[in-house]
Every structure is written in C-alpha cells, then in structure tokens.
Short mmCIF file of C-alpha atoms in Angstrom, two decimals:
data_model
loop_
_atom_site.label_atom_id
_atom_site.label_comp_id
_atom_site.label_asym_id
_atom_site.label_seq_id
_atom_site.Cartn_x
_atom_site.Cartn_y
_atom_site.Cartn_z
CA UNK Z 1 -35.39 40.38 20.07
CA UNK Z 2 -35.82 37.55 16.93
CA UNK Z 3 -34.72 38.84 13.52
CA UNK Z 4 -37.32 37.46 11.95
CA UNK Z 5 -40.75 39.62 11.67
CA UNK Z 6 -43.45 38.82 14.06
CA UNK Z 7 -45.67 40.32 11.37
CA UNK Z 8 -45.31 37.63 9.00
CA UNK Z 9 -46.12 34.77 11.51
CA UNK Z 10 -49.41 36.79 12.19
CA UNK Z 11 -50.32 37.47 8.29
CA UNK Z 12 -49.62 33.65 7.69
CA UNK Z 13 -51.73 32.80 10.85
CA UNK Z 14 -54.91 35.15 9.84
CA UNK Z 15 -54.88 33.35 6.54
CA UNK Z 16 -55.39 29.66 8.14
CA UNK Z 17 -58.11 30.95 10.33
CA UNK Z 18 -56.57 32.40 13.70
CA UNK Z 19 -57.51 35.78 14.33
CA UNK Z 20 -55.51 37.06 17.11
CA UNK Z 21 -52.12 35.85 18.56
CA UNK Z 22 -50.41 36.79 21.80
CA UNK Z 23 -47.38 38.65 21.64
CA UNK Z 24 -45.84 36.20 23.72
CA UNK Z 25 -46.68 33.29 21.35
CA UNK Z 26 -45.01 35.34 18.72
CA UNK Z 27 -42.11 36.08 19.89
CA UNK Z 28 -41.63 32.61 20.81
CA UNK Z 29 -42.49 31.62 17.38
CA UNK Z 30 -40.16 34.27 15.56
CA UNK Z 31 -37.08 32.20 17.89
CA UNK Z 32 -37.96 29.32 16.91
CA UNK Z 33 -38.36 29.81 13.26
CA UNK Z 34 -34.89 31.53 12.93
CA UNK Z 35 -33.27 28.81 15.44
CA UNK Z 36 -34.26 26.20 12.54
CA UNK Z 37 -33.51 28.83 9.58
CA UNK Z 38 -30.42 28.66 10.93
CA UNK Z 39 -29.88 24.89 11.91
CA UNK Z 40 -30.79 24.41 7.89
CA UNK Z 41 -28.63 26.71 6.71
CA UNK Z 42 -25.42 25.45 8.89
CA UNK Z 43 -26.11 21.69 7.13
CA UNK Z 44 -26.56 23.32 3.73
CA UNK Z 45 -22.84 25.09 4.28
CA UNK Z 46 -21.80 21.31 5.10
CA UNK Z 47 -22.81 20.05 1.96
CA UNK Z 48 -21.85 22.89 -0.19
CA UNK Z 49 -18.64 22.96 1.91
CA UNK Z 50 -17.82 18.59 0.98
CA UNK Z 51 -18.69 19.55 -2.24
CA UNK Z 52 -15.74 21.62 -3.09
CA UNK Z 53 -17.76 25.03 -3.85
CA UNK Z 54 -18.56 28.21 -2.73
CA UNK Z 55 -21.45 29.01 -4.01
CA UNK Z 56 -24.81 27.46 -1.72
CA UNK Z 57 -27.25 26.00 -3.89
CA UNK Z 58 -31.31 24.54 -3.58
CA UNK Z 59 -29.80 21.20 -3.91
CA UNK Z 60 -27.77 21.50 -0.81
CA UNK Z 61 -30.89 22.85 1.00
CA UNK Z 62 -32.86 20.03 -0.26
CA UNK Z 63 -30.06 17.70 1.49
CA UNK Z 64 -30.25 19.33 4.51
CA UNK Z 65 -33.82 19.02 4.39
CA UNK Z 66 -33.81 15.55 4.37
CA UNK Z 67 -30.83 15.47 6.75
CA UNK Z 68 -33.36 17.22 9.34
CA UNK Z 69 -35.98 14.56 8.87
CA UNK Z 70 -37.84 17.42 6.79
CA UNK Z 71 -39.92 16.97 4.03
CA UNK Z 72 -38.01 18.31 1.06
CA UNK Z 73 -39.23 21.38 -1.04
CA UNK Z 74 -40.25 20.23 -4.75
CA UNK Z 75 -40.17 22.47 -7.52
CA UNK Z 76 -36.81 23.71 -6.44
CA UNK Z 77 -34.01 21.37 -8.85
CA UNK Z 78 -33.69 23.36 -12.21
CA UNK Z 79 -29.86 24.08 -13.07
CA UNK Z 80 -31.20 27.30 -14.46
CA UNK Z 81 -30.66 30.37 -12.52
CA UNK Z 82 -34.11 32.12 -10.57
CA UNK Z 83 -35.20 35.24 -11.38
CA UNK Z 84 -37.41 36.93 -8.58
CA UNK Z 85 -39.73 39.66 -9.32
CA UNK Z 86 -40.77 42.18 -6.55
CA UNK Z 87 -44.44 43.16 -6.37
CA UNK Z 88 -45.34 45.61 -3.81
CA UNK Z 89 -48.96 45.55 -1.63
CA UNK Z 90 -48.08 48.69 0.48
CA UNK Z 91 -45.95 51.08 1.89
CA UNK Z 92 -43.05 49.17 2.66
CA UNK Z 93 -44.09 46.00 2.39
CA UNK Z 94 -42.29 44.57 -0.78
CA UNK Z 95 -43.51 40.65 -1.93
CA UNK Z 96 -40.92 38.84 -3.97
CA UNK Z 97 -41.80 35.93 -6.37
CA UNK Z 98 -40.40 33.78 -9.01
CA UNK Z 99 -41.15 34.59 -12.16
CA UNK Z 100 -42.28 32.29 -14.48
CA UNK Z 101 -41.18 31.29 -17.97
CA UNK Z 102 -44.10 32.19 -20.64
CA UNK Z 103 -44.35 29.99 -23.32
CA UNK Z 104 -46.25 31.04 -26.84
CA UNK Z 105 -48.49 27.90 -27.40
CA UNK Z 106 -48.43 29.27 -31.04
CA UNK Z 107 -44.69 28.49 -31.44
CA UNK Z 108 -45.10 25.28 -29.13
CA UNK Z 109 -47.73 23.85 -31.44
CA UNK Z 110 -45.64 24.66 -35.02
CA UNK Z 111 -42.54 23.28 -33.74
CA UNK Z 112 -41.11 20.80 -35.63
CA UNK Z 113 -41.35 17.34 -33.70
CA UNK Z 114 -37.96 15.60 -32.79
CA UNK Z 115 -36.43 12.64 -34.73
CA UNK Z 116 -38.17 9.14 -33.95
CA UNK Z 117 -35.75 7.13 -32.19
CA UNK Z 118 -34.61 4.25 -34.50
CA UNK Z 119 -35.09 0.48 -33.65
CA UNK Z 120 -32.55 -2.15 -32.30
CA UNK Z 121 -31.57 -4.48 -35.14
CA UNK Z 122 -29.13 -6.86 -35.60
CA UNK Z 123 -27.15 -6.73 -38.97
CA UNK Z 124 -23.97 -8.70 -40.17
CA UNK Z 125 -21.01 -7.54 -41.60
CA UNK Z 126 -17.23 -9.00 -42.71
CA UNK Z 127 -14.21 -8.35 -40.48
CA UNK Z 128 -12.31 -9.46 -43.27
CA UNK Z 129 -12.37 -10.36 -46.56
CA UNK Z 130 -9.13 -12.48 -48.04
CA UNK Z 131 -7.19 -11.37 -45.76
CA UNK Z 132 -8.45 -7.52 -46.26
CA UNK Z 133 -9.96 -5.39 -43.76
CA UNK Z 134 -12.87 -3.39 -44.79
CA UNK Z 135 -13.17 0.00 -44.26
CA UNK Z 136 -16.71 0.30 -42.81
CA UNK Z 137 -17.72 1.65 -39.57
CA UNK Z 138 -18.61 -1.71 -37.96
CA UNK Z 139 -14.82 -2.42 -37.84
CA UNK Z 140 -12.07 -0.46 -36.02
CA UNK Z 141 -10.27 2.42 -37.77
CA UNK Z 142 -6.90 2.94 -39.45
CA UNK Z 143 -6.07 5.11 -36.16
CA UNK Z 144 -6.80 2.60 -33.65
CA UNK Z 145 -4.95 -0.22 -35.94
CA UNK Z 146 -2.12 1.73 -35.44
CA UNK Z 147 -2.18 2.68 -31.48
CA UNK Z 148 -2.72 -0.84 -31.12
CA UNK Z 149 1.10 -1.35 -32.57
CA UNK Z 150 2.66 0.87 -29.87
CA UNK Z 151 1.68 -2.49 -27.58
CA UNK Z 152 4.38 -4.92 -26.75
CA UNK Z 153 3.57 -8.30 -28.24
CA UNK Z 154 5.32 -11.59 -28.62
CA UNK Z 155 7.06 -13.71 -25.83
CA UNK Z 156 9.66 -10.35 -25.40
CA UNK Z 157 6.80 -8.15 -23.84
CA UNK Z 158 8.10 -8.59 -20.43
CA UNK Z 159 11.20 -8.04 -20.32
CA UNK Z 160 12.18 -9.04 -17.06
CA UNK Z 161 10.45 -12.83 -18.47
CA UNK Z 162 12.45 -13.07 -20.87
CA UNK Z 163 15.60 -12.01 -19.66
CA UNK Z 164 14.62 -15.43 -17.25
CA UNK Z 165 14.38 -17.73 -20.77
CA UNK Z 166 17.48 -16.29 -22.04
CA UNK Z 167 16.73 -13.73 -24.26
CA UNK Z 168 18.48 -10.76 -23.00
CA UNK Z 169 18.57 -8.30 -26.00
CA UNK Z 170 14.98 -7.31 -25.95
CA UNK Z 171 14.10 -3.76 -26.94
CA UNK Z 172 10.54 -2.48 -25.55
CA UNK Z 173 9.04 0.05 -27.02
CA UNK Z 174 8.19 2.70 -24.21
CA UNK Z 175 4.45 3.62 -24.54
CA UNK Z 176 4.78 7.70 -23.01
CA UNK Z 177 7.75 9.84 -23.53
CA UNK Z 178 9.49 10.91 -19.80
CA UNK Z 179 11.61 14.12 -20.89
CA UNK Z 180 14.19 14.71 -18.62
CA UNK Z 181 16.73 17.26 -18.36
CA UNK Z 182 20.81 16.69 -19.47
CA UNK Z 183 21.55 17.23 -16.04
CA UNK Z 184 19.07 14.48 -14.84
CA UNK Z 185 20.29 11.78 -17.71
CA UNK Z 186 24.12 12.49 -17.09
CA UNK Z 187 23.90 12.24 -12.75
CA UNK Z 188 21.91 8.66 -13.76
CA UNK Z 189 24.40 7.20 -16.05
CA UNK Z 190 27.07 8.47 -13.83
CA UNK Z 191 25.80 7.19 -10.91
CA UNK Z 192 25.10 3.95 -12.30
CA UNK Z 193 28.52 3.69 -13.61
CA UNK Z 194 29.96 4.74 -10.47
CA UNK Z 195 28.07 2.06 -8.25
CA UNK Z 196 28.50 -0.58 -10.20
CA UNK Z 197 32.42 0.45 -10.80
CA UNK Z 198 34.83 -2.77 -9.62
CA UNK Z 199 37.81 -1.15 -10.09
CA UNK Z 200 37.19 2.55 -7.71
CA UNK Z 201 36.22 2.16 -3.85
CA UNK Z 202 36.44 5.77 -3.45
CA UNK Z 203 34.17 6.61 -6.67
CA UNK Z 204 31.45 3.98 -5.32
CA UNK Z 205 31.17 5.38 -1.95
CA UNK Z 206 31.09 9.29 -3.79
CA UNK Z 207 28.14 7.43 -5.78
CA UNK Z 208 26.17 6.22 -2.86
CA UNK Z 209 26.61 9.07 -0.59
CA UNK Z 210 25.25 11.28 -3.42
CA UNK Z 211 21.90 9.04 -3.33
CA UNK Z 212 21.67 9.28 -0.16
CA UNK Z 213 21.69 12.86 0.67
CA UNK Z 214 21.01 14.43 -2.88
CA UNK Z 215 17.20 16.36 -2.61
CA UNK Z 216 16.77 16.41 -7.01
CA UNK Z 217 16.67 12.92 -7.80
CA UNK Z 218 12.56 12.63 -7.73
CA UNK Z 219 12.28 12.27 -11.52
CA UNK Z 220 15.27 9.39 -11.74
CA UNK Z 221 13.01 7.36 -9.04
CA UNK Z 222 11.75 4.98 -11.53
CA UNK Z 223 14.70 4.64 -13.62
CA UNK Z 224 16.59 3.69 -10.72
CA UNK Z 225 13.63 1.22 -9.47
CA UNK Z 226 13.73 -0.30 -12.85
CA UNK Z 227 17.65 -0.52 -13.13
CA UNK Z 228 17.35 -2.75 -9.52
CA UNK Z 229 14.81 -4.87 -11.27
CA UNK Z 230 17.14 -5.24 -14.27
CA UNK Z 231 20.43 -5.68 -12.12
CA UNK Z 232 18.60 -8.48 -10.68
CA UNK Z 233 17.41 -10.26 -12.92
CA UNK Z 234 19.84 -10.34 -15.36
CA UNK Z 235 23.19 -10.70 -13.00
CA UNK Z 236 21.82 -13.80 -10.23
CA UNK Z 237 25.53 -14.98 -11.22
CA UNK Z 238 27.52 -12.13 -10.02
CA UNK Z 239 27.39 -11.81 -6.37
CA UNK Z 240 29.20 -7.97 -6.59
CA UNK Z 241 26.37 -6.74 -8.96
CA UNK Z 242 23.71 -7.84 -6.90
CA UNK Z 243 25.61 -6.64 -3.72
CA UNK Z 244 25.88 -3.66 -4.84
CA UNK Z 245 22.44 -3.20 -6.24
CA UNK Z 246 21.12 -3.19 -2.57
CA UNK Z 247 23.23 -0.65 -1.69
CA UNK Z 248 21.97 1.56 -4.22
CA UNK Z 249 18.33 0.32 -2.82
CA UNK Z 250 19.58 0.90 0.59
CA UNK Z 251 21.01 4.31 -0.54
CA UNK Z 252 17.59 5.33 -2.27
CA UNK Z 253 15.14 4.18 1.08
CA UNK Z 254 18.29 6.49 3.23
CA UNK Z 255 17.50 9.54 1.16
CA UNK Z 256 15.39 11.68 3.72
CA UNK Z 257 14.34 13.55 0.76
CA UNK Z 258 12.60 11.33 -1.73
CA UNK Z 259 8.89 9.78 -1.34
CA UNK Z 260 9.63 5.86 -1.94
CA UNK Z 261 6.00 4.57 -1.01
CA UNK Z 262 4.47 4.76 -4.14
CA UNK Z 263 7.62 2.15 -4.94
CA UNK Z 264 7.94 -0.42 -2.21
CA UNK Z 265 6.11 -2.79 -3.82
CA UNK Z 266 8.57 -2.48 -6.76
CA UNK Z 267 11.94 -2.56 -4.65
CA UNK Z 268 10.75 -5.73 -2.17
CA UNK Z 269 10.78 -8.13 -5.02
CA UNK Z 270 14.23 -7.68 -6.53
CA UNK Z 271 15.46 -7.58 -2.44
CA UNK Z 272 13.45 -10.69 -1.65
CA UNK Z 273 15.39 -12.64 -4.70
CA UNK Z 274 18.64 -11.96 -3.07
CA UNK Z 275 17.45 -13.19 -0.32
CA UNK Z 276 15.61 -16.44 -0.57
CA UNK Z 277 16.85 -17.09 -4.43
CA UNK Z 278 17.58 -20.53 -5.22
CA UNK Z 279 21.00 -20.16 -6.89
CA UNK Z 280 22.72 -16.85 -6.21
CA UNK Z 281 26.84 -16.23 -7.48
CA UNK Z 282 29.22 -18.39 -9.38
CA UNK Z 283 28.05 -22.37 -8.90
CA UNK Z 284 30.37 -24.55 -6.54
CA UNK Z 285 30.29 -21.99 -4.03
CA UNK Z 286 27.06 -21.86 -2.36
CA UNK Z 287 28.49 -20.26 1.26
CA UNK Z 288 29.51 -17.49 -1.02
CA UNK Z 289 25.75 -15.81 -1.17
CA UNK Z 290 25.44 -16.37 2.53
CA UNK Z 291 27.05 -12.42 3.13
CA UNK Z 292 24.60 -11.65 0.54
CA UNK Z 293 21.31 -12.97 2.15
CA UNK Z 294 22.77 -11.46 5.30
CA UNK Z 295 22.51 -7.41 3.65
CA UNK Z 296 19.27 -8.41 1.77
CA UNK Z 297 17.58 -9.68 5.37
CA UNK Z 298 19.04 -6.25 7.26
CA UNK Z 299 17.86 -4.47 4.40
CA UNK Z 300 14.33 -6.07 4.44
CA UNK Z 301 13.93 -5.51 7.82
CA UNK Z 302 14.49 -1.44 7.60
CA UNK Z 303 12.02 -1.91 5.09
CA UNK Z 304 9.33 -3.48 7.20
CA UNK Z 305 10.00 -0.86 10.04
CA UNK Z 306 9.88 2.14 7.69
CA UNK Z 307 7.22 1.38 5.62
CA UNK Z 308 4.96 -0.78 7.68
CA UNK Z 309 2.55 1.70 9.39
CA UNK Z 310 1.68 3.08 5.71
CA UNK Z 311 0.75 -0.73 4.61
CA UNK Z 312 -0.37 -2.76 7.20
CA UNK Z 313 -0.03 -5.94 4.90
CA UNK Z 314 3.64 -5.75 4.06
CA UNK Z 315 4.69 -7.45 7.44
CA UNK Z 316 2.21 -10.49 7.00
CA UNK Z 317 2.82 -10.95 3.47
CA UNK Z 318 6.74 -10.64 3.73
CA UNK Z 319 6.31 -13.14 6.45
CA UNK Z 320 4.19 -15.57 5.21
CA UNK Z 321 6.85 -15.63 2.43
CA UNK Z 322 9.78 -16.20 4.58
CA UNK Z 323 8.10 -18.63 6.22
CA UNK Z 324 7.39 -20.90 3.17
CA UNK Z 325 10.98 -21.36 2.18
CA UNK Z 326 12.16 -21.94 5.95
CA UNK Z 327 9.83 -25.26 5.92
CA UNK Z 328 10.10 -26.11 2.39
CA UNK Z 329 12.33 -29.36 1.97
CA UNK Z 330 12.26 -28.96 -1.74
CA UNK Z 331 14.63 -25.81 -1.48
CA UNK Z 332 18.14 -25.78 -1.05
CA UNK Z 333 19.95 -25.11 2.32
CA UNK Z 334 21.15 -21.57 1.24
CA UNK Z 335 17.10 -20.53 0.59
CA UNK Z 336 15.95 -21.93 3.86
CA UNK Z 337 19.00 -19.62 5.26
CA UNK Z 338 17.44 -16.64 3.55
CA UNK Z 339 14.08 -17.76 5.10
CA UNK Z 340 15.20 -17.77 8.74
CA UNK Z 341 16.83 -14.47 8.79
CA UNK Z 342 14.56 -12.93 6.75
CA UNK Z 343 12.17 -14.04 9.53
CA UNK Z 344 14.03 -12.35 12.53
CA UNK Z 345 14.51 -9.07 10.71
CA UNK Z 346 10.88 -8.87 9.57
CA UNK Z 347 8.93 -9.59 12.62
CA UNK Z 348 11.81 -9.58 15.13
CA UNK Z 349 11.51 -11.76 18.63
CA UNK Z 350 7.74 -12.19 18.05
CA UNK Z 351 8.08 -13.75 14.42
CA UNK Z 352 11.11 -16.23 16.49
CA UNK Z 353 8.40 -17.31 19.00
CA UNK Z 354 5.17 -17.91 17.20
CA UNK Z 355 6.80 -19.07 13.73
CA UNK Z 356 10.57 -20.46 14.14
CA UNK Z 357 10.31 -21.92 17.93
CA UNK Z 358 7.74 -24.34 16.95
CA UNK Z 359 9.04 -25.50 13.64
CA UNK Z 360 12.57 -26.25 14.74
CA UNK Z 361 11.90 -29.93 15.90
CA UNK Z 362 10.64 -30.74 12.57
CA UNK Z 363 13.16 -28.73 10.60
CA UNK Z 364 16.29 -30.15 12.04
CA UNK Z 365 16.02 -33.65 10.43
CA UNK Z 366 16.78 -31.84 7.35
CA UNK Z 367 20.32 -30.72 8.62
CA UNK Z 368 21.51 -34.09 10.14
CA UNK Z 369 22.15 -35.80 6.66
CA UNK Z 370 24.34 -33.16 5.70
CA UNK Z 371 26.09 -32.59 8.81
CA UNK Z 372 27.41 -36.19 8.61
CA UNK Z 373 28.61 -35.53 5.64
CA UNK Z 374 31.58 -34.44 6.29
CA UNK Z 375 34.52 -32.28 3.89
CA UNK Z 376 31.55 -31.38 1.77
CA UNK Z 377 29.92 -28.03 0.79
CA UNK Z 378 26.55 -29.38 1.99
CA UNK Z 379 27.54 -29.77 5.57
CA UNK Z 380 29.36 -26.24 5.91
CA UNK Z 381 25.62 -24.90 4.23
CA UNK Z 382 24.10 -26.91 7.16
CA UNK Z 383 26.37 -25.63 9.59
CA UNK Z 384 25.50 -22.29 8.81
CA UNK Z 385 21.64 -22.49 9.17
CA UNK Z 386 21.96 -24.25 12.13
CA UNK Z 387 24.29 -21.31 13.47
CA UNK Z 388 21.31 -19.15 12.03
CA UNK Z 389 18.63 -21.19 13.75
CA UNK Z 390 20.28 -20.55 17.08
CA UNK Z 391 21.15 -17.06 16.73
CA UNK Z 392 17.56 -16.06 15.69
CA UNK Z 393 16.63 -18.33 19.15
CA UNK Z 394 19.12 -16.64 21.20
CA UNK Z 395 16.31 -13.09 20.47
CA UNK Z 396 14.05 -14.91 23.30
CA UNK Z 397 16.85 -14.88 25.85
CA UNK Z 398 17.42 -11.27 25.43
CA UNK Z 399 13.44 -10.75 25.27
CA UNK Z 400 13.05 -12.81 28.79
CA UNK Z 401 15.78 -11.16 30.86
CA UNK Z 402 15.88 -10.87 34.71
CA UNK Z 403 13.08 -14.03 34.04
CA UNK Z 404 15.29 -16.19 35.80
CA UNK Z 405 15.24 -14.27 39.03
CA UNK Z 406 12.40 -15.34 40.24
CA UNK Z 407 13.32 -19.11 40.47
CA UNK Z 408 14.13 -20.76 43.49
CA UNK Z 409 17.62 -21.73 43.95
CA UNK Z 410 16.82 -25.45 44.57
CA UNK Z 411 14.50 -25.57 41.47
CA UNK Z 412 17.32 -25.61 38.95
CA UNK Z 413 17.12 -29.19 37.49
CA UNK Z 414 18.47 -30.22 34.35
CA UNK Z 415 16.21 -30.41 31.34
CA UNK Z 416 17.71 -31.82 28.71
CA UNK Z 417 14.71 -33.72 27.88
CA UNK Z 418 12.45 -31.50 28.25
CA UNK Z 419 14.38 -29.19 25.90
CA UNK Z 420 15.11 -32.14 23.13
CA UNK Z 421 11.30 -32.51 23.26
CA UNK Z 422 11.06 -28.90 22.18
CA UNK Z 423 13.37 -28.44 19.31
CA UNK Z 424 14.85 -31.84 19.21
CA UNK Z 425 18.55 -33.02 19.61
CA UNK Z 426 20.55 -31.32 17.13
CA UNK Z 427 19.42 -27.93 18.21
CA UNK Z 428 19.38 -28.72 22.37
CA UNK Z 429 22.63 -30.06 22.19
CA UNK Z 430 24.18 -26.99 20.63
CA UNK Z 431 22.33 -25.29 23.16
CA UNK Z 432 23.69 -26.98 25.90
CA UNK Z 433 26.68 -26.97 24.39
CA UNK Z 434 26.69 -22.92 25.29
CA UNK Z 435 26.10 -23.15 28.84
CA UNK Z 436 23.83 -20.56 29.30
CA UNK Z 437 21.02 -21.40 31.80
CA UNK Z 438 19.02 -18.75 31.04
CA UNK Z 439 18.84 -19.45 27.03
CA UNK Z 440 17.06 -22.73 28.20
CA UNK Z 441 14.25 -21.21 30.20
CA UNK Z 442 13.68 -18.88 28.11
CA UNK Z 443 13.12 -21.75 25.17
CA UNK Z 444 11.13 -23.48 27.92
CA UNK Z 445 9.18 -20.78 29.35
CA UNK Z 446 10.28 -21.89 32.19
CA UNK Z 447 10.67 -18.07 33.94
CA UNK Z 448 7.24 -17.17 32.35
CA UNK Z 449 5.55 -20.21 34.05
CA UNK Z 450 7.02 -19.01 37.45
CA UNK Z 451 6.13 -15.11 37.00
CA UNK Z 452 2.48 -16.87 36.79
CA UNK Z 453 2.82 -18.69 39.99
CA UNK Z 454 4.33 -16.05 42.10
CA UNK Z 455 1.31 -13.47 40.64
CA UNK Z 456 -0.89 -16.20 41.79
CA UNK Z 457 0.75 -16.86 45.14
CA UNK Z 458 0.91 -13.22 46.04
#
C-alpha cells in the first residue's frame, strides 16, 4: 500500500489526455513516485545536514535536484518565507497554493526613482603639503595614523635580529594584551629562575619535573616557546644556558598534558642551533659543545618520532638540513658533528644507508689533515666525528643481523679493498681495526647479496 494517493496520478493523467488507468499501473506509479520523493528528500537532508542547519530549505532541494540528474525547479530561490493559501474544490479535497504578492501599479508608478549611479573619474589630490598632511578623505585618518604606530619599525623590530647585530636591549612593543593570572606570572618567573639556577641541583630538577607533569601551564606555552628562542639566541656563549634550555624544551614536549603542535615549528629552530651552530660555548674549547650537540640530536630525534605523523614534512626537511652541514667543507668540524648525529636520530638506520654510507668516501679527506695534526684541538674535533661516523655505521650491523648466517664457511675472504673502495681508508681501517666480521658485510651488503642467491637457488 503507497502513501501517496492513486487519485492524484489519475486527476493529473485525465488532464494530459488519458482517460482510464489500470489499477495496477497506479499502484505501480504511486511506488515509484514516493521511492523518488524519498530518494530527493534523503540528498536534500545531506545538504542541509553539511551545511550546519536544521532547518531544510528549496535551495537544498534544488541541489539535490541537480544531484539526481533532475532538472531543477525555477521560481523556487526567494529568501523570503512562502505563504500557502488553501482553496477547497470539494468535500475533502483541499488545494494548496502560493500566494502571490499584489502590487498597486498606482504606488509602483509614483515612486520616486532611485539615485543615478555616479561616473568613474579620476581626480588629484595632495598627500602632503610642506610637510603637512591634509585632512581630506582621499588620505588616511588621524585613527589609522595612529594604529599604524603600535607597529615595530626600525632595524630593532625583530628582536631575535638584532640581538644577532648586538643590540640586546630592545624593547618591542606587544601589539594584543595576554592577561594572565598572578598565579600563572609567578609559576613562570619561578620556573625560569629555577631552571636556569647554577647554584641549586635540587631546585632545577623541582623546576623541570613541575613542567613535565604540571596539567595548567597551557596559557605560559608561548612565553616559554619565546623564552627558548631568547635563551638561544642571546647565550650561544654559555654552554649551561643553552643546556639547560633543552631541558626545559625536553620538559615541555614530556608534559602528557599540553598540545605542543601548534609550536613545533617554533621549538625545532632554537634546538637545531644547538645542534649544527657554528660556534657554540666559550672559544678555545670547541670539544666542549660536543655533549651539547649530543642532547640537542636525542632531543631532535623524539621530536621527529612524536610529531612526525601530524607533519609529514618535518622528517625530510630536518633531514635535508642535516645533511647540508655533514657535506659542507665550509663549516667547521664541530657543525659537521651536529650534522651526522642529527642524521641518525632523525631518520635512524635508513637515513645511515641512503644518506651517510655513500658520502663517507668523499667526506673523509676532510678529517685526514687534521688528524695529522697532532697535540691540536683540530685533530681531537676530527677524532670525534670520525668516532661519530662509525658509530652511526655500526646502526647497519645491528639492522643486518643473523645476515651472516647464510654464508658459506669457505667464502670468508678478506675485503679490505673492497671495503676501502666503499668508504675509503680512514674509515675501513678503523673498521678493521674492530674486528668485527659482520660490521663489514653489512657495509658491503655482502649477507644481502647472498639472501638473493639462496632465494634464487631454492
């Protein structure tokens, strides 16, 4: 049994000409016309739904119109409100229609006619006159003069720019007011003064372990992202400042509680500087920043893995970065340090295969100068990125274990050449200095190449 009235079908039906329907036929054509009723109203409800309201309106029925492949009712679009009127033909048999506006030609025809739109001309006018601004409407406004002044202006507008050229007392003015509570602005100061405290162990540890496990520090986010900035910037000589500025970063990304994403982007840059910076701590001791790349490179790396899936072009970018001051010969030893362990801990045994492997041959004629130079600072510096180089190596061994079980015992040959011709003498000789059969192949692919044959052979 349809819903709709078979009645209707046959009054519409007489008036094109058909006199008599079957039953059956209309029926079947009462189904079908509530079966697409009801397909148009379910995509109206779609559109009214992605539209954010609740009330269904003849645009989203002309949509779904045109959705259905349907030509579109016209007539239909006014933002005014319908009024139906009911007229009644019989017993039960109510018509409704929509009324229609009348409109009294009389007060049509006396209205007064609307304003002649003016024409485009060009005029010319003075934006100043000796010096003097007048006031005419061409030229900006005593109002917008003045929001103009809350700008920054002058080589001090970034302050983080001109702490770099030397100019450290800068005073910005801040553009929007951020109230916060006494509560909020005495836990900041006293954290700060806490972390950065030389003299108290104990009170920097209370410090940190309060950032990491507090749940109320939401609204000192960006005061603490900017004090990291600052700290950086303005302290590249003193190793315990900027040591203990990425703890407090470290402290901040460990706090379960707080939503950091919005900030990444903020907190990378000041942890990339202690990493790959060109002159970090006190000069005339360059292996002093070495413990200090170390943290910056572990902290990097938690980074990467926490933040990675929510952009997918932190680990390329971070990469591409610690790639170009590995290879650059123009930076110092300490930076191409930085570079090579900032490396392993952003893209792990995968970034050590496709970008350090292959650039070791031509790296290591940097480091044989100063590792003949013997008794000086240069040579311990090359010492340690050579120890670095090998470490971050030593990942493939670990990621090719139980390789070496598939060679044959009278297949182990020594290949010293073959490994000099892959990262060149300095590096194999340290290598084979270790005595570790496996950490060969697995810089050869020697296992890998074996796996292949047996798969083949079997």
């Amino acid at each position: 049994m349809s819903v709709w009235n078979p009645d209707n079908i046959k009054d519409v039906a007489e008036s094109i000409g058909i006199a008599s329907l079957n039953d059956d036929v209309l029926q079947g054509l009462s189904s079908d016309i509530e079966y697409r009723l009801s397909q148009v109203l379910e995509e109206s409800l779609k559109f009214m739904r992605h539209s954010k309201r609740s009330t269904l309106s003849t645009q989203d029925i002309a949509q779904a119109l045109r959705v259905l492949d349907v030509e579109p009712l016209y007539g239909y679009e006014s933002t005014r409100p319908l009024r139906f009127g009911e007229a009644s033909i019989g017993p039960g048999q109510p018509i409704f229609y929509v009324e229609d506006e009348e409109v009294d030609f009389e007060k049509l025809i006396n209205a007064p006619l609307p304003k002649v739109p003016r024409e485009i001309t060009l005029t010319a006018h003075f934006l100043a006159v000796d010096g003097n601004q007048p006031t005419i409407p061409h030229n900006p406004t005593v109002a917008d003069s003045r929001s103009q002044e809350l700008v920054p202006k002058g080589p001090g507008a970034n302050p983080h720019s001109a702490a770099i050229n030397g100019a450290d007392n800068v005073t910005v003015k801040p553009l929007v007011k951020h109230v916060l509570s006494k509560e909020l602005q005495l836990y900041f100061s006293t954290a700060c003064s806490a972390v950065f405290d030389e003299n108290s162990d104990e009170y920097r540890a209370a410090a940190l372990t309060s950032l990491r496990t507090d749940p109320g520090l939401h609204q000192l986010i960006p005061y603490f992202v900017q004090l990291i900035a600052e700290k950086v910037t303005h302290n590249l000589k003193n190793l315990f400042v900027l040591t203990q500025t990425l703890q407090l970063t470290s402290a901040l990304l460990d706090n379960k509680n707080l939503y950091l994403d919005p900030y990444v982007s903020s907190l990378i840059p000041p942890v990339l500087t202690c990493l790959i910076g060109r002159h970090l701590g006190p000069p005339g001791t360059p292996l002093a920043s070495f413990s200090l790349r170390n943290t910056a490179a572990t902290l990097l790396g938690s980074i990467c893995k926490k933040y990675a899936k929510s952009s997918h072009t932190l680990k390329p970018r971070l990469g591409r970065t610690c790639l170009k001051h590995f290879l650059d010969p123009t930076k110092p030893l300490a930076t191409n340090y930085g570079g090579i362990i900032g490396l392993q801990a952003v893209g792990g045994v995968e970034a050590v295969r496709v970008l350090i492997l292959p650039n070791v041959k031509d790296y290591e004629s940097l480091l044989r100068e100063p590792l003949e130079d013997e008794g000086s600072s240069k040579q311990a510096e090359a010492e340690a990125v050579l120890t670095a180089l090998i470490s971050a190596l030593q990942t493939l061994e670990d990621d090719t274990i139980g390789s070496r079980n598939n060679v044959p015992d009278g297949e182990t040959v020594n290949h010293d050449q073959q490994l000099q011709e892959k990262v060149g003498p300095l590096v194999a000789g340290r290598v084979l200095q270790m005595g570790r059969p496996r950490f060969v192949d697995a810089l050869l692919e020697i296992g890998a190449s074996y796996a292949l044959r047996s798969s083949e052979m079997s």
